[in-house]
Short mmCIF file of C-alpha atoms in Angstrom, two decimals:
data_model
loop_
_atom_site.label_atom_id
_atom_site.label_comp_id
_atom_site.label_asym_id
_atom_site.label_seq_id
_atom_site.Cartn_x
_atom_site.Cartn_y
_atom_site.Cartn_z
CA UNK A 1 1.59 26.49 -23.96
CA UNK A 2 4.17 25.37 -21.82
CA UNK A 3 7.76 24.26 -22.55
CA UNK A 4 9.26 20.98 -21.16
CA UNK A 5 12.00 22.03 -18.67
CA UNK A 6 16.17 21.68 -19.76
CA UNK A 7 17.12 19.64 -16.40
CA UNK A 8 17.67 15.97 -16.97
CA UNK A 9 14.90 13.57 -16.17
CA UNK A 10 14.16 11.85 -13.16
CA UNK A 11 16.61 8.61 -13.86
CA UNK A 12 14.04 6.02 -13.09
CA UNK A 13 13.11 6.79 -16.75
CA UNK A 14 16.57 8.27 -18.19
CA UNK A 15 17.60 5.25 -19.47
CA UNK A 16 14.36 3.33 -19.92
CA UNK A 17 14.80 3.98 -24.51
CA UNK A 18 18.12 2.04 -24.32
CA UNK A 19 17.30 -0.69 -22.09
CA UNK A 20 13.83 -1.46 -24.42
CA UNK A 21 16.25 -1.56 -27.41
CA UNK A 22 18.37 -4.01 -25.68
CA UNK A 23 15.43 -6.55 -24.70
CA UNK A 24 14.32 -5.97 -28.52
CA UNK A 25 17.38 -6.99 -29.35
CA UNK A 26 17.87 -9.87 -27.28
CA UNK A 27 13.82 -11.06 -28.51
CA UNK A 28 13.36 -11.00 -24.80
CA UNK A 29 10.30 -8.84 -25.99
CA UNK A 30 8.36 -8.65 -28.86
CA UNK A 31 7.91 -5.51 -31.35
CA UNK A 32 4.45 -5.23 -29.90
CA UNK A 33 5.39 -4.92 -26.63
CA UNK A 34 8.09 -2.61 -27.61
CA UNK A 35 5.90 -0.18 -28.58
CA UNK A 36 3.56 -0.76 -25.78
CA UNK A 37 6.24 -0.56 -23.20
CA UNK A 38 7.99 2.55 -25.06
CA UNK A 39 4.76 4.87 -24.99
CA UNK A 40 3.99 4.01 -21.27
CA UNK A 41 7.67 5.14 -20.60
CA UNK A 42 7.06 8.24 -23.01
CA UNK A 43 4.12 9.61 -21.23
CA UNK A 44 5.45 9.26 -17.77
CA UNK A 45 8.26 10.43 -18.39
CA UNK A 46 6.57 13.33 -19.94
CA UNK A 47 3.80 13.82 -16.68
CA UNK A 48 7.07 14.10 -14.76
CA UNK A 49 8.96 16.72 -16.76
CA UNK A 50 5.63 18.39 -16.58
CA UNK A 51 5.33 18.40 -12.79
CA UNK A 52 9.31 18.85 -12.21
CA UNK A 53 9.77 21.74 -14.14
CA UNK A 54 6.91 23.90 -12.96
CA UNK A 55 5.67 26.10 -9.42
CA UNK A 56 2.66 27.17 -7.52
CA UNK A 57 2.32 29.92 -10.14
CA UNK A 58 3.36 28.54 -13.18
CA UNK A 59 2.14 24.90 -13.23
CA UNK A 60 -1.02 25.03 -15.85
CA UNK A 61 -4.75 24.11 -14.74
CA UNK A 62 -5.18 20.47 -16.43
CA UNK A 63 -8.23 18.63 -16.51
CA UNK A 64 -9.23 14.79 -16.44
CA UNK A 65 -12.47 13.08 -17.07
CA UNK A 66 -14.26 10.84 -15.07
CA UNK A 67 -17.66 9.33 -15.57
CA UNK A 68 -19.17 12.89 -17.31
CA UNK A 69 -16.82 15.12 -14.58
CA UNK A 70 -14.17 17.37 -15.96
CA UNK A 71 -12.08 17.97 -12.99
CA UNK A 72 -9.41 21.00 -12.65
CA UNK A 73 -6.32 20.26 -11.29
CA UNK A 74 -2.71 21.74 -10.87
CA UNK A 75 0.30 19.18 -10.46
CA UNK A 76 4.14 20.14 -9.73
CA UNK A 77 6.84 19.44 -8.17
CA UNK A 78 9.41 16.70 -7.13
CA UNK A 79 8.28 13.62 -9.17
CA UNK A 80 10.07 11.01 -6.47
CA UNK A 81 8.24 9.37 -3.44
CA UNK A 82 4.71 9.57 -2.80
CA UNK A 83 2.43 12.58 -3.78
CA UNK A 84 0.86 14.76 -1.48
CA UNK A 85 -3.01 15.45 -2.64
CA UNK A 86 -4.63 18.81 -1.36
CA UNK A 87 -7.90 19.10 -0.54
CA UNK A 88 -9.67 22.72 0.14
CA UNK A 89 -11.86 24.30 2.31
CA UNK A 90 -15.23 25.72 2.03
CA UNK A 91 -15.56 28.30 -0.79
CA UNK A 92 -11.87 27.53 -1.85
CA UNK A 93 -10.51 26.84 -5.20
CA UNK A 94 -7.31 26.30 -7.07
CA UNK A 95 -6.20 29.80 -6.12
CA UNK A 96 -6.44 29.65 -2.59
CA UNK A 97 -3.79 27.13 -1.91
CA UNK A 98 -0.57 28.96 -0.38
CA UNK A 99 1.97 28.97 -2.10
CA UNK A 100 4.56 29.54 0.82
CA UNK A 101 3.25 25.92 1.53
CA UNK A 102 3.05 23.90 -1.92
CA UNK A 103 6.28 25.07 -3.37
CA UNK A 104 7.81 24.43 -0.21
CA UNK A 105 6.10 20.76 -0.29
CA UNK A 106 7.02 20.39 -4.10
CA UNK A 107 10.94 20.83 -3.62
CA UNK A 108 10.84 17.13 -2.13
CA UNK A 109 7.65 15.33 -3.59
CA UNK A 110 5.00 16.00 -6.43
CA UNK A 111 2.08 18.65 -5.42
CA UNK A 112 -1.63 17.83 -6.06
CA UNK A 113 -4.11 21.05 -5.90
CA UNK A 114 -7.38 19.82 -6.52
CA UNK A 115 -10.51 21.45 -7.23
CA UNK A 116 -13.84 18.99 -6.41
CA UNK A 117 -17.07 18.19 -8.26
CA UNK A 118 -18.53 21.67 -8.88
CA UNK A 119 -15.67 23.78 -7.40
CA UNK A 120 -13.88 26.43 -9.53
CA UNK A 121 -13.49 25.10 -13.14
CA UNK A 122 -14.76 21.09 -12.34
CA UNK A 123 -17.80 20.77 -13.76
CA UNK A 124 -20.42 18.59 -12.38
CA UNK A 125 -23.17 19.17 -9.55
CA UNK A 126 -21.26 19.21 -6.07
CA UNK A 127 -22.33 16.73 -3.67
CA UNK A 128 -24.21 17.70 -0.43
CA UNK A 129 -22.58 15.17 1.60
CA UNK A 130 -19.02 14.57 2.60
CA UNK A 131 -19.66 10.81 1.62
CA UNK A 132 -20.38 12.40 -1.65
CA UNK A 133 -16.92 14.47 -2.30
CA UNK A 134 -14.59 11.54 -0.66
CA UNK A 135 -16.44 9.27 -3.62
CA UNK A 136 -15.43 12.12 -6.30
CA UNK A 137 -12.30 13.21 -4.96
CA UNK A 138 -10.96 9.45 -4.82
CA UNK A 139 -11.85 9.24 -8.43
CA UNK A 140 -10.09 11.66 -9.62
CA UNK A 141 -7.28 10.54 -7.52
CA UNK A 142 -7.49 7.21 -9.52
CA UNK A 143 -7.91 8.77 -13.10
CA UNK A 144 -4.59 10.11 -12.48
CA UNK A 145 -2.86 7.25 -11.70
CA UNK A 146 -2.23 7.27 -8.17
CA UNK A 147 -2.09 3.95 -6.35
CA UNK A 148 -1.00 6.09 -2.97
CA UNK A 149 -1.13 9.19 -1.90
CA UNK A 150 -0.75 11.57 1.26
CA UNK A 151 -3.33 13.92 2.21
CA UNK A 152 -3.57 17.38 3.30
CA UNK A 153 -6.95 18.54 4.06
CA UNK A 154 -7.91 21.68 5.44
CA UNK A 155 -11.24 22.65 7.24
CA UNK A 156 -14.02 20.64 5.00
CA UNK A 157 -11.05 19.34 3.21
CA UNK A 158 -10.31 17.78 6.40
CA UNK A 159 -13.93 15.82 6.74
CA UNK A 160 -12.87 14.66 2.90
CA UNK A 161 -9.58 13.34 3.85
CA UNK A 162 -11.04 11.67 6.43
CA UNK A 163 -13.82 9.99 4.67
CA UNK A 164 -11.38 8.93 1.64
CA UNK A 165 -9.10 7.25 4.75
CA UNK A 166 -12.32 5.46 5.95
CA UNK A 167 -13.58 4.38 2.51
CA UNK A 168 -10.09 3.81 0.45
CA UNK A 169 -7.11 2.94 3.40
CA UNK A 170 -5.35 1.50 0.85
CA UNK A 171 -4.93 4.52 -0.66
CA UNK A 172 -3.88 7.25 1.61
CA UNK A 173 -0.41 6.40 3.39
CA UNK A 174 -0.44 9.72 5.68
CA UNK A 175 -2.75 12.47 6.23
CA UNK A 176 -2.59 16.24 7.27
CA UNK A 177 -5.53 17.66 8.71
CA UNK A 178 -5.88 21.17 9.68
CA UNK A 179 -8.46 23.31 11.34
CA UNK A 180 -10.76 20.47 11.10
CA UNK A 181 -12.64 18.08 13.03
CA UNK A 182 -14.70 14.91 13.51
CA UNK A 183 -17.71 13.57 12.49
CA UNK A 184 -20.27 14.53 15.02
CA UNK A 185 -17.80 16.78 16.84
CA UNK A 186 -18.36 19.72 19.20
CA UNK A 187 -20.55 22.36 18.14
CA UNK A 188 -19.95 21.54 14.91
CA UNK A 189 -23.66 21.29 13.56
CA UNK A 190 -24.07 24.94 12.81
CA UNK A 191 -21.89 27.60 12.50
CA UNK A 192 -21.52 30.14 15.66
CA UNK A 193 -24.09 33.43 15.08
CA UNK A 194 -21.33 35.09 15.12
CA UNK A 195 -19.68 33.93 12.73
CA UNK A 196 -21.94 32.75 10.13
CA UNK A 197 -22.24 36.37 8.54
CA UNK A 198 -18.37 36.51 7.92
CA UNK A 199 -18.75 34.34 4.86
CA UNK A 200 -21.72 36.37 3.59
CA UNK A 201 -20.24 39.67 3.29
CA UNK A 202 -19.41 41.77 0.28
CA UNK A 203 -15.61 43.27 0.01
CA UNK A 204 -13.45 44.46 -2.03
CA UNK A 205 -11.97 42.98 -2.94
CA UNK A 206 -13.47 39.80 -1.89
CA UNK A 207 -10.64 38.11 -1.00
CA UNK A 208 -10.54 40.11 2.58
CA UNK A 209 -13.17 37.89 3.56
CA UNK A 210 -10.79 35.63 4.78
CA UNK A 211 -9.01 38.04 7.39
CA UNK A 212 -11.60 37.84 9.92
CA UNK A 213 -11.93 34.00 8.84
CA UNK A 214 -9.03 32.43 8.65
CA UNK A 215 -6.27 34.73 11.13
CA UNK A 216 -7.30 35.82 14.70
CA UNK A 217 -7.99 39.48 15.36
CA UNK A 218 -4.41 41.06 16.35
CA UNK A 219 -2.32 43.40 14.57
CA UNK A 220 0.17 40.74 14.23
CA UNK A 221 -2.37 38.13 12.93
CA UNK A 222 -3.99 40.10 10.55
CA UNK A 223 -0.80 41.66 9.29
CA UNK A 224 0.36 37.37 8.56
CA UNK A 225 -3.30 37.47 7.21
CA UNK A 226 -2.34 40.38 4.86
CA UNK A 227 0.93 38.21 3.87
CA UNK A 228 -1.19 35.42 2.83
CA UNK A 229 -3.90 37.24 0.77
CA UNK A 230 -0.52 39.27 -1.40
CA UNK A 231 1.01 35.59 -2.05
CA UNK A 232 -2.62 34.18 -3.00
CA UNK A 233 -3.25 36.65 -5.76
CA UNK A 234 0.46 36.96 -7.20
CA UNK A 235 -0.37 33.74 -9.64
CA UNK A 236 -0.81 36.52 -12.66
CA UNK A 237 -2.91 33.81 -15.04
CA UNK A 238 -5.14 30.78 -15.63
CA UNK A 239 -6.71 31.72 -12.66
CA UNK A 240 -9.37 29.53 -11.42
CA UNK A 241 -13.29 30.49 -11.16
CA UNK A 242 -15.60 31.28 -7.89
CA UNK A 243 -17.23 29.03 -6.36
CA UNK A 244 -20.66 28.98 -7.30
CA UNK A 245 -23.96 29.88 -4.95
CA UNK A 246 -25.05 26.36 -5.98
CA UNK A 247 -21.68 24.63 -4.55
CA UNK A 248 -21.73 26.67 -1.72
CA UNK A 249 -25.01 25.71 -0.53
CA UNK A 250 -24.42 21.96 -1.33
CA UNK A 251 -21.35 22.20 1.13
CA UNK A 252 -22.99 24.26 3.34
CA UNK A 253 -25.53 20.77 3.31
CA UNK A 254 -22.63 18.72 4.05
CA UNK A 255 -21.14 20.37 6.82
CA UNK A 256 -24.24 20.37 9.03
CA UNK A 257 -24.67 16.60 7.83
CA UNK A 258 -20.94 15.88 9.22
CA UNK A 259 -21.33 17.94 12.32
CA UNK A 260 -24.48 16.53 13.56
CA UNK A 261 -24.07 14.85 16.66
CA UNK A 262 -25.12 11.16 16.55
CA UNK A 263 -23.08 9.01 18.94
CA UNK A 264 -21.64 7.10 19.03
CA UNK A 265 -19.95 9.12 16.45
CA UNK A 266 -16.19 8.72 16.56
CA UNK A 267 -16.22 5.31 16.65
CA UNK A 268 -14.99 5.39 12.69
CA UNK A 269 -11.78 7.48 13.67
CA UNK A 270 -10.25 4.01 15.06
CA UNK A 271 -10.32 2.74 12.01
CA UNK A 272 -8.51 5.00 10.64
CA UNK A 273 -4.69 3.64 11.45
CA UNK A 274 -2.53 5.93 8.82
CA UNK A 275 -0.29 8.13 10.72
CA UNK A 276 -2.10 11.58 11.20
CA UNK A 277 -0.91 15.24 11.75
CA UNK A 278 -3.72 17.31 13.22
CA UNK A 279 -3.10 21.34 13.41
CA UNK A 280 -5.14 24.07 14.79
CA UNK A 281 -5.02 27.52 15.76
CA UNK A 282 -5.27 28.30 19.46
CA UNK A 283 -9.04 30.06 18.98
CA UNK A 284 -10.23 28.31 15.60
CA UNK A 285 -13.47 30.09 14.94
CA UNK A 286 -14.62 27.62 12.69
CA UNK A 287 -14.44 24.61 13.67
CA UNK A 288 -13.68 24.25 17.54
CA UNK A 289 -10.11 24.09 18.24
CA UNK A 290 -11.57 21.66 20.73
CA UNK A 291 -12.28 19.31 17.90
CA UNK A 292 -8.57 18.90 16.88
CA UNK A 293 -7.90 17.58 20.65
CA UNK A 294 -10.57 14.82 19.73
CA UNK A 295 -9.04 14.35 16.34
CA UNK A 296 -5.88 13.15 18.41
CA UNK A 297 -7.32 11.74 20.78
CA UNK A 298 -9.44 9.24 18.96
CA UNK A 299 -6.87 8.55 16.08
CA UNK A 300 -4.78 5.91 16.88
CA UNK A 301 -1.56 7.36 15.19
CA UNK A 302 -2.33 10.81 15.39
CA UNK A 303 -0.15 13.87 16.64
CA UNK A 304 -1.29 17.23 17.53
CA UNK A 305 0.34 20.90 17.27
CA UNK A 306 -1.62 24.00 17.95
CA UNK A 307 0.22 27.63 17.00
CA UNK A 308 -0.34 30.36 19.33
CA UNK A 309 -2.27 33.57 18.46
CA UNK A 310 -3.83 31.80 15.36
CA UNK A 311 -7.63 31.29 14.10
CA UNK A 312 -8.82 28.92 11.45
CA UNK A 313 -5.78 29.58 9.26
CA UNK A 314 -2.65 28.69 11.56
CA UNK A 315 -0.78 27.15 8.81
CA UNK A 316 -1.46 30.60 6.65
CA UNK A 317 -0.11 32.28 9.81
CA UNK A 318 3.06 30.16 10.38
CA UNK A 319 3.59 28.88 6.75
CA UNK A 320 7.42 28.64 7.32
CA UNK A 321 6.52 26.37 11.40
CA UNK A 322 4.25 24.53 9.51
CA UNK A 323 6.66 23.49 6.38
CA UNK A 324 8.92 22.20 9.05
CA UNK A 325 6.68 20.11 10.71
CA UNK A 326 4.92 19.01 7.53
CA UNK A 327 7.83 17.74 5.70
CA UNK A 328 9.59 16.04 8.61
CA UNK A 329 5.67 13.93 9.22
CA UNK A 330 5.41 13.30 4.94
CA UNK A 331 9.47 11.95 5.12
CA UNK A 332 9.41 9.57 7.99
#
């Protein structure tokens, strides 16, 4: 268990009790209402003490429930403005999420790590199609709550976001995509020969699968890479599961589906009018950095900022560049 934190509330709701009374009072309510009124303020109110008063490695796993899906889920932060939502990358989970990045996002707005259908502890069959995950993700977006969001989506996370923009606009108000790309972008149908294999191999442990991955191959990249991997494993419990074979091939279904070319194919980026943030490493292994220069290009709000020296993982590399740049796009 957890205990509620000894900070006052957020004062939207500090005073909410006495000003209930005082419409009671006045009959400007009735004793039904009351009560109705008094346990929505109650369980907000206690959803934001829960998010304010917790970290990266301290906010608990919770889980919601939506149409036979039990989704996993970590929530912290700032309860004031609009939430950011995070969405992961292939083979990702909960614990994968940097915290050099989320607590740094949480000091001014509430944090969303998500794990999707079939990922980590959600249950449910994961979805071999990006149309698929954008559908799920949204929903648990709406079980908890959230009229509007901002989204940060990273590699496949970044085909979700996008998707969820396409399919929901009224519900994302900004978006973050890194190492990502478009719909039917370059080379993007298959996976280079080359680098394929990296996300097949055995380590140990098997976290150092992500040096080659994620951080470019010189002594100061992999030594940022090395940086990343100790703050990834320092969350001591309630750590989340692997992702399962089954998951990874579904996803592995998806992202060939999304990077077939079929022109014209980025004709549904135009649509797409929130104000973007599109970051790449200089040599993204991945996905093309190439791809992030069409991201910009074909977004009609978009802005672009590539880090030097940096693979699929730039804003592992640079977490303290990247806060900068994240928070000043997410507070305009």
């Amino acid at each position: 268990m957890h205990t509620q934190p000894n900070r006052p509330p957020d004062n939207r709701f500090a005073n909410v009790a006495v000003q209930l009374d005082e419409l009671l009072e006045r009959g400007e309510i009735s004793p039904e209402a009351f009560a109705v009124y008094a346990q929505m303020a109650d369980a907000a109110l206690s959803s934001i003490l829960d998010s304010s008063g917790h970290t990266h490695n301290t906010a608990p796993t919770r889980f919601v429930e939506v149409d036979g899906i039990r989704f996993a889920y970590r929530r912290f932060g700032n309860p004031v403005g609009t939430p950011v939502v995070l969405l992961q990358h292939f083979m990702g989970n909960l614990d994968n999420y940097d915290p050099a990045i989320t607590d740094a996002l949480a000091a001014g707005r509430e944090v969303i790590l998500t794990d999707n259908t079939g990922v980590g502890r959600s249950t449910g069959m994961a979805p071999d199609t990006v149309a698929g995950m954008a559908r799920d993700l949204a929903s648990l977006i709406d079980a908890l709550d959230l009229k509007e969001v901002d989204l940060l989506g990273h590699s496949m996370g970044g085909y979700v976001a996008q998707q969820i923009a396409v399919d929901r606009p009224e519900l994302v108000r900004r978006m973050i995509l890194v190492g990502t790309g478009p719909r039917g972008g370059d080379n993007m149908a298959e996976l280079d020969p080359d680098v394929a294999p990296l996300f097949g191999k055995t380590y140990e442990p098997q976290d150092l699968m992500w040096l080659p991955i994620l951080f470019s191959l010189s002594e100061a990249s992999q030594a940022a890479g090395r940086s990343f991997l100790d703050r990834i494993r320092t969350r001591a419990e309630d750590r989340d599961a692997p992702v399962s074979e089954n998951t990874v091939a579904a996803h592995s279904r998806a992202a060939r589906e999304w990077g077939a070319a079929a022109r014209p194919s980025f004709d549904y980026l135009h649509g797409i009018t929130q104000p973007t943030l599109v970051v790449n490493g200089s040599n993204d292994i991945v996905i093309a950095t190439v791809n992030s220069y069409i991201l910009q290009q074909e977004l009609p709000n978009a802005e672009l900022i590539l880090f030097p020296d940096s693979n699929h993982g730039p804003h592992f590399q640079y977490a303290e560049q990247f806060n900068r740049y994240a928070i000043d796009f997410l507070e305009r």
